[in-house]
mmCIF file with all atom_site columns, C-alpha atoms in Angstrom:
data_model
loop_
_atom_site.group_PDB
_atom_site.id
_atom_site.type_symbol
_atom_site.label_atom_id
_atom_site.label_alt_id
_atom_site.label_comp_id
_atom_site.label_asym_id
_atom_site.label_entity_id
_atom_site.label_seq_id
_atom_site.pdbx_PDB_ins_code
_atom_site.Cartn_x
_atom_site.Cartn_y
_atom_site.Cartn_z
_atom_site.occupancy
_atom_site.B_iso_or_equiv
_atom_site.pdbx_formal_charge
_atom_site.auth_seq_id
_atom_site.auth_comp_id
_atom_site.auth_asym_id
_atom_site.auth_atom_id
_atom_site.pdbx_PDB_model_num
ATOM 1   C CA . UNK Q 1 1   ? 21.084 -44.002 -25.168 1.00 0.00 ? 1   UNK Q CA 1
ATOM 2   C CA . UNK Q 1 2   ? 19.718 -43.827 -28.710 1.00 0.00 ? 2   UNK Q CA 1
ATOM 3   C CA . UNK Q 1 3   ? 18.909 -47.544 -28.835 1.00 0.00 ? 3   UNK Q CA 1
ATOM 4   C CA . UNK Q 1 4   ? 17.795 -47.854 -25.188 1.00 0.00 ? 4   UNK Q CA 1
ATOM 5   C CA . UNK Q 1 5   ? 14.673 -50.037 -25.206 1.00 0.00 ? 5   UNK Q CA 1
ATOM 6   C CA . UNK Q 1 6   ? 13.097 -50.655 -21.790 1.00 0.00 ? 6   UNK Q CA 1
ATOM 7   C CA . UNK Q 1 7   ? 10.684 -53.577 -21.621 1.00 0.00 ? 7   UNK Q CA 1
ATOM 8   C CA . UNK Q 1 8   ? 7.350  -53.472 -19.872 1.00 0.00 ? 8   UNK Q CA 1
ATOM 9   C CA . UNK Q 1 9   ? 7.863  -53.077 -16.120 1.00 0.00 ? 9   UNK Q CA 1
ATOM 10  C CA . UNK Q 1 10  ? 11.120 -51.092 -16.335 1.00 0.00 ? 10  UNK Q CA 1
ATOM 11  C CA . UNK Q 1 11  ? 10.611 -47.848 -14.429 1.00 0.00 ? 11  UNK Q CA 1
ATOM 12  C CA . UNK Q 1 12  ? 11.132 -44.643 -16.438 1.00 0.00 ? 12  UNK Q CA 1
ATOM 13  C CA . UNK Q 1 13  ? 13.443 -43.375 -13.685 1.00 0.00 ? 13  UNK Q CA 1
ATOM 14  C CA . UNK Q 1 14  ? 15.789 -46.319 -14.301 1.00 0.00 ? 14  UNK Q CA 1
ATOM 15  C CA . UNK Q 1 15  ? 16.784 -44.852 -17.694 1.00 0.00 ? 15  UNK Q CA 1
ATOM 16  C CA . UNK Q 1 16  ? 17.693 -41.535 -16.066 1.00 0.00 ? 16  UNK Q CA 1
ATOM 17  C CA . UNK Q 1 17  ? 19.646 -43.329 -13.314 1.00 0.00 ? 17  UNK Q CA 1
ATOM 18  C CA . UNK Q 1 18  ? 21.428 -45.563 -15.840 1.00 0.00 ? 18  UNK Q CA 1
ATOM 19  C CA . UNK Q 1 19  ? 22.450 -42.567 -17.986 1.00 0.00 ? 19  UNK Q CA 1
ATOM 20  C CA . UNK Q 1 20  ? 24.054 -40.947 -14.931 1.00 0.00 ? 20  UNK Q CA 1
ATOM 21  C CA . UNK Q 1 21  ? 25.731 -44.232 -13.963 1.00 0.00 ? 21  UNK Q CA 1
ATOM 22  C CA . UNK Q 1 22  ? 27.277 -44.589 -17.421 1.00 0.00 ? 22  UNK Q CA 1
ATOM 23  C CA . UNK Q 1 23  ? 28.484 -40.990 -17.314 1.00 0.00 ? 23  UNK Q CA 1
ATOM 24  C CA . UNK Q 1 24  ? 30.284 -41.694 -14.038 1.00 0.00 ? 24  UNK Q CA 1
ATOM 25  C CA . UNK Q 1 25  ? 31.682 -45.061 -15.131 1.00 0.00 ? 25  UNK Q CA 1
ATOM 26  C CA . UNK Q 1 26  ? 32.933 -43.832 -18.525 1.00 0.00 ? 26  UNK Q CA 1
ATOM 27  C CA . UNK Q 1 27  ? 35.056 -41.146 -16.800 1.00 0.00 ? 27  UNK Q CA 1
ATOM 28  C CA . UNK Q 1 28  ? 38.293 -42.948 -15.835 1.00 0.00 ? 28  UNK Q CA 1
ATOM 29  C CA . UNK Q 1 29  ? 39.186 -40.408 -13.129 1.00 0.00 ? 29  UNK Q CA 1
ATOM 30  C CA . UNK Q 1 30  ? 35.964 -40.387 -11.118 1.00 0.00 ? 30  UNK Q CA 1
ATOM 31  C CA . UNK Q 1 31  ? 35.798 -42.209 -7.796  1.00 0.00 ? 31  UNK Q CA 1
ATOM 32  C CA . UNK Q 1 32  ? 33.005 -41.201 -5.401  1.00 0.00 ? 32  UNK Q CA 1
ATOM 33  C CA . UNK Q 1 33  ? 30.703 -40.248 -8.268  1.00 0.00 ? 33  UNK Q CA 1
ATOM 34  C CA . UNK Q 1 34  ? 30.918 -43.850 -9.532  1.00 0.00 ? 34  UNK Q CA 1
ATOM 35  C CA . UNK Q 1 35  ? 30.430 -45.598 -6.192  1.00 0.00 ? 35  UNK Q CA 1
ATOM 36  C CA . UNK Q 1 36  ? 27.578 -43.279 -5.153  1.00 0.00 ? 36  UNK Q CA 1
ATOM 37  C CA . UNK Q 1 37  ? 25.323 -45.361 -7.413  1.00 0.00 ? 37  UNK Q CA 1
ATOM 38  C CA . UNK Q 1 38  ? 25.671 -48.434 -5.190  1.00 0.00 ? 38  UNK Q CA 1
ATOM 39  C CA . UNK Q 1 39  ? 23.971 -49.160 -1.876  1.00 0.00 ? 39  UNK Q CA 1
ATOM 40  C CA . UNK Q 1 40  ? 26.325 -49.666 1.082   1.00 0.00 ? 40  UNK Q CA 1
ATOM 41  C CA . UNK Q 1 41  ? 27.856 -53.091 0.580   1.00 0.00 ? 41  UNK Q CA 1
ATOM 42  C CA . UNK Q 1 42  ? 26.629 -53.109 -3.029  1.00 0.00 ? 42  UNK Q CA 1
ATOM 43  C CA . UNK Q 1 43  ? 28.363 -55.117 -5.724  1.00 0.00 ? 43  UNK Q CA 1
ATOM 44  C CA . UNK Q 1 44  ? 29.502 -54.600 -9.297  1.00 0.00 ? 44  UNK Q CA 1
ATOM 45  C CA . UNK Q 1 45  ? 29.220 -57.842 -11.258 1.00 0.00 ? 45  UNK Q CA 1
ATOM 46  C CA . UNK Q 1 46  ? 31.517 -58.195 -14.269 1.00 0.00 ? 46  UNK Q CA 1
ATOM 47  C CA . UNK Q 1 47  ? 31.315 -61.419 -16.274 1.00 0.00 ? 47  UNK Q CA 1
ATOM 48  C CA . UNK Q 1 48  ? 29.925 -63.254 -13.253 1.00 0.00 ? 48  UNK Q CA 1
ATOM 49  C CA . UNK Q 1 49  ? 32.573 -62.010 -10.800 1.00 0.00 ? 49  UNK Q CA 1
ATOM 50  C CA . UNK Q 1 50  ? 31.148 -59.988 -7.906  1.00 0.00 ? 50  UNK Q CA 1
ATOM 51  C CA . UNK Q 1 51  ? 33.119 -56.994 -6.575  1.00 0.00 ? 51  UNK Q CA 1
ATOM 52  C CA . UNK Q 1 52  ? 31.561 -55.896 -3.277  1.00 0.00 ? 52  UNK Q CA 1
ATOM 53  C CA . UNK Q 1 53  ? 32.109 -52.549 -1.558  1.00 0.00 ? 53  UNK Q CA 1
ATOM 54  C CA . UNK Q 1 54  ? 33.386 -49.193 -2.803  1.00 0.00 ? 54  UNK Q CA 1
ATOM 55  C CA . UNK Q 1 55  ? 37.086 -50.075 -3.005  1.00 0.00 ? 55  UNK Q CA 1
ATOM 56  C CA . UNK Q 1 56  ? 36.492 -53.413 -4.746  1.00 0.00 ? 56  UNK Q CA 1
ATOM 57  C CA . UNK Q 1 57  ? 34.203 -51.684 -7.257  1.00 0.00 ? 57  UNK Q CA 1
ATOM 58  C CA . UNK Q 1 58  ? 36.820 -49.010 -7.988  1.00 0.00 ? 58  UNK Q CA 1
ATOM 59  C CA . UNK Q 1 59  ? 39.603 -51.605 -8.213  1.00 0.00 ? 59  UNK Q CA 1
ATOM 60  C CA . UNK Q 1 60  ? 37.624 -53.713 -10.695 1.00 0.00 ? 60  UNK Q CA 1
ATOM 61  C CA . UNK Q 1 61  ? 36.777 -50.711 -12.816 1.00 0.00 ? 61  UNK Q CA 1
ATOM 62  C CA . UNK Q 1 62  ? 40.362 -49.404 -12.602 1.00 0.00 ? 62  UNK Q CA 1
ATOM 63  C CA . UNK Q 1 63  ? 41.714 -52.722 -13.884 1.00 0.00 ? 63  UNK Q CA 1
ATOM 64  C CA . UNK Q 1 64  ? 39.585 -52.291 -17.010 1.00 0.00 ? 64  UNK Q CA 1
ATOM 65  C CA . UNK Q 1 65  ? 39.581 -48.489 -17.332 1.00 0.00 ? 65  UNK Q CA 1
ATOM 66  C CA . UNK Q 1 66  ? 42.932 -46.986 -16.232 1.00 0.00 ? 66  UNK Q CA 1
ATOM 67  C CA . UNK Q 1 67  ? 42.848 -43.430 -14.854 1.00 0.00 ? 67  UNK Q CA 1
ATOM 68  C CA . UNK Q 1 68  ? 45.572 -42.398 -17.343 1.00 0.00 ? 68  UNK Q CA 1
ATOM 69  C CA . UNK Q 1 69  ? 42.995 -42.270 -20.153 1.00 0.00 ? 69  UNK Q CA 1
ATOM 70  C CA . UNK Q 1 70  ? 44.725 -44.932 -22.258 1.00 0.00 ? 70  UNK Q CA 1
ATOM 71  C CA . UNK Q 1 71  ? 41.397 -46.767 -22.506 1.00 0.00 ? 71  UNK Q CA 1
ATOM 72  C CA . UNK Q 1 72  ? 38.042 -45.107 -23.205 1.00 0.00 ? 72  UNK Q CA 1
ATOM 73  C CA . UNK Q 1 73  ? 34.574 -46.618 -22.831 1.00 0.00 ? 73  UNK Q CA 1
ATOM 74  C CA . UNK Q 1 74  ? 31.390 -45.726 -24.674 1.00 0.00 ? 74  UNK Q CA 1
ATOM 75  C CA . UNK Q 1 75  ? 28.280 -47.721 -23.740 1.00 0.00 ? 75  UNK Q CA 1
ATOM 76  C CA . UNK Q 1 76  ? 25.371 -48.280 -26.115 1.00 0.00 ? 76  UNK Q CA 1
ATOM 77  C CA . UNK Q 1 77  ? 22.622 -49.922 -24.029 1.00 0.00 ? 77  UNK Q CA 1
ATOM 78  C CA . UNK Q 1 78  ? 19.539 -51.311 -25.702 1.00 0.00 ? 78  UNK Q CA 1
ATOM 79  C CA . UNK Q 1 79  ? 17.252 -54.118 -24.442 1.00 0.00 ? 79  UNK Q CA 1
ATOM 80  C CA . UNK Q 1 80  ? 16.494 -53.620 -20.751 1.00 0.00 ? 80  UNK Q CA 1
ATOM 81  C CA . UNK Q 1 81  ? 14.303 -55.992 -18.732 1.00 0.00 ? 81  UNK Q CA 1
ATOM 82  C CA . UNK Q 1 82  ? 13.277 -56.592 -15.139 1.00 0.00 ? 82  UNK Q CA 1
ATOM 83  C CA . UNK Q 1 83  ? 15.508 -59.507 -14.109 1.00 0.00 ? 83  UNK Q CA 1
ATOM 84  C CA . UNK Q 1 84  ? 13.800 -60.103 -10.763 1.00 0.00 ? 84  UNK Q CA 1
ATOM 85  C CA . UNK Q 1 85  ? 11.404 -58.368 -8.418  1.00 0.00 ? 85  UNK Q CA 1
ATOM 86  C CA . UNK Q 1 86  ? 10.381 -58.864 -4.805  1.00 0.00 ? 86  UNK Q CA 1
ATOM 87  C CA . UNK Q 1 87  ? 8.444  -56.536 -2.489  1.00 0.00 ? 87  UNK Q CA 1
ATOM 88  C CA . UNK Q 1 88  ? 11.784 -54.989 -1.394  1.00 0.00 ? 88  UNK Q CA 1
ATOM 89  C CA . UNK Q 1 89  ? 14.078 -55.354 -4.435  1.00 0.00 ? 89  UNK Q CA 1
ATOM 90  C CA . UNK Q 1 90  ? 13.874 -54.849 -8.191  1.00 0.00 ? 90  UNK Q CA 1
ATOM 91  C CA . UNK Q 1 91  ? 16.811 -55.837 -10.410 1.00 0.00 ? 91  UNK Q CA 1
ATOM 92  C CA . UNK Q 1 92  ? 17.302 -54.931 -14.049 1.00 0.00 ? 92  UNK Q CA 1
ATOM 93  C CA . UNK Q 1 93  ? 19.338 -56.535 -16.819 1.00 0.00 ? 93  UNK Q CA 1
ATOM 94  C CA . UNK Q 1 94  ? 20.680 -54.323 -19.599 1.00 0.00 ? 94  UNK Q CA 1
ATOM 95  C CA . UNK Q 1 95  ? 22.058 -55.679 -22.872 1.00 0.00 ? 95  UNK Q CA 1
ATOM 96  C CA . UNK Q 1 96  ? 24.014 -53.601 -25.326 1.00 0.00 ? 96  UNK Q CA 1
ATOM 97  C CA . UNK Q 1 97  ? 27.399 -52.826 -26.799 1.00 0.00 ? 97  UNK Q CA 1
ATOM 98  C CA . UNK Q 1 98  ? 30.486 -51.485 -25.048 1.00 0.00 ? 98  UNK Q CA 1
ATOM 99  C CA . UNK Q 1 99  ? 32.860 -49.712 -27.437 1.00 0.00 ? 99  UNK Q CA 1
ATOM 100 C CA . UNK Q 1 100 ? 36.437 -49.720 -26.135 1.00 0.00 ? 100 UNK Q CA 1
ATOM 101 C CA . UNK Q 1 101 ? 39.014 -47.355 -27.615 1.00 0.00 ? 101 UNK Q CA 1
ATOM 102 C CA . UNK Q 1 102 ? 42.723 -47.746 -26.902 1.00 0.00 ? 102 UNK Q CA 1
ATOM 103 C CA . UNK Q 1 103 ? 45.089 -44.790 -27.298 1.00 0.00 ? 103 UNK Q CA 1
ATOM 104 C CA . UNK Q 1 104 ? 47.803 -45.106 -29.943 1.00 0.00 ? 104 UNK Q CA 1
ATOM 105 C CA . UNK Q 1 105 ? 50.442 -46.060 -27.384 1.00 0.00 ? 105 UNK Q CA 1
ATOM 106 C CA . UNK Q 1 106 ? 48.294 -48.447 -25.330 1.00 0.00 ? 106 UNK Q CA 1
ATOM 107 C CA . UNK Q 1 107 ? 49.252 -52.074 -24.954 1.00 0.00 ? 107 UNK Q CA 1
ATOM 108 C CA . UNK Q 1 108 ? 46.818 -54.935 -24.618 1.00 0.00 ? 108 UNK Q CA 1
ATOM 109 C CA . UNK Q 1 109 ? 46.507 -56.769 -21.336 1.00 0.00 ? 109 UNK Q CA 1
ATOM 110 C CA . UNK Q 1 110 ? 44.715 -59.852 -20.105 1.00 0.00 ? 110 UNK Q CA 1
ATOM 111 C CA . UNK Q 1 111 ? 42.787 -57.938 -17.439 1.00 0.00 ? 111 UNK Q CA 1
#
């Protein structure tokens, strides 16, 4: 999180939460530890596609990050802003770089 740059209005606790989230999501074998970051019925949005509920979240992540370790993720978040805020909900948007490493015997897929 060297380049993490929260804008005005981003709670300090969000950075701590986001660090833990990335730790869980970068481990291809974790399950509950990854979905524990979402509210019941929460969604993971990847490139505009919404994956709602624990199993859908794990399936979406598993399609991109196989449990066999053939693909590794390393996130480098930077600009972080408050995307929207209501009296009951605050959403954040994080920009950055995702480094993807393929093992020597990995094949590319269209997933």
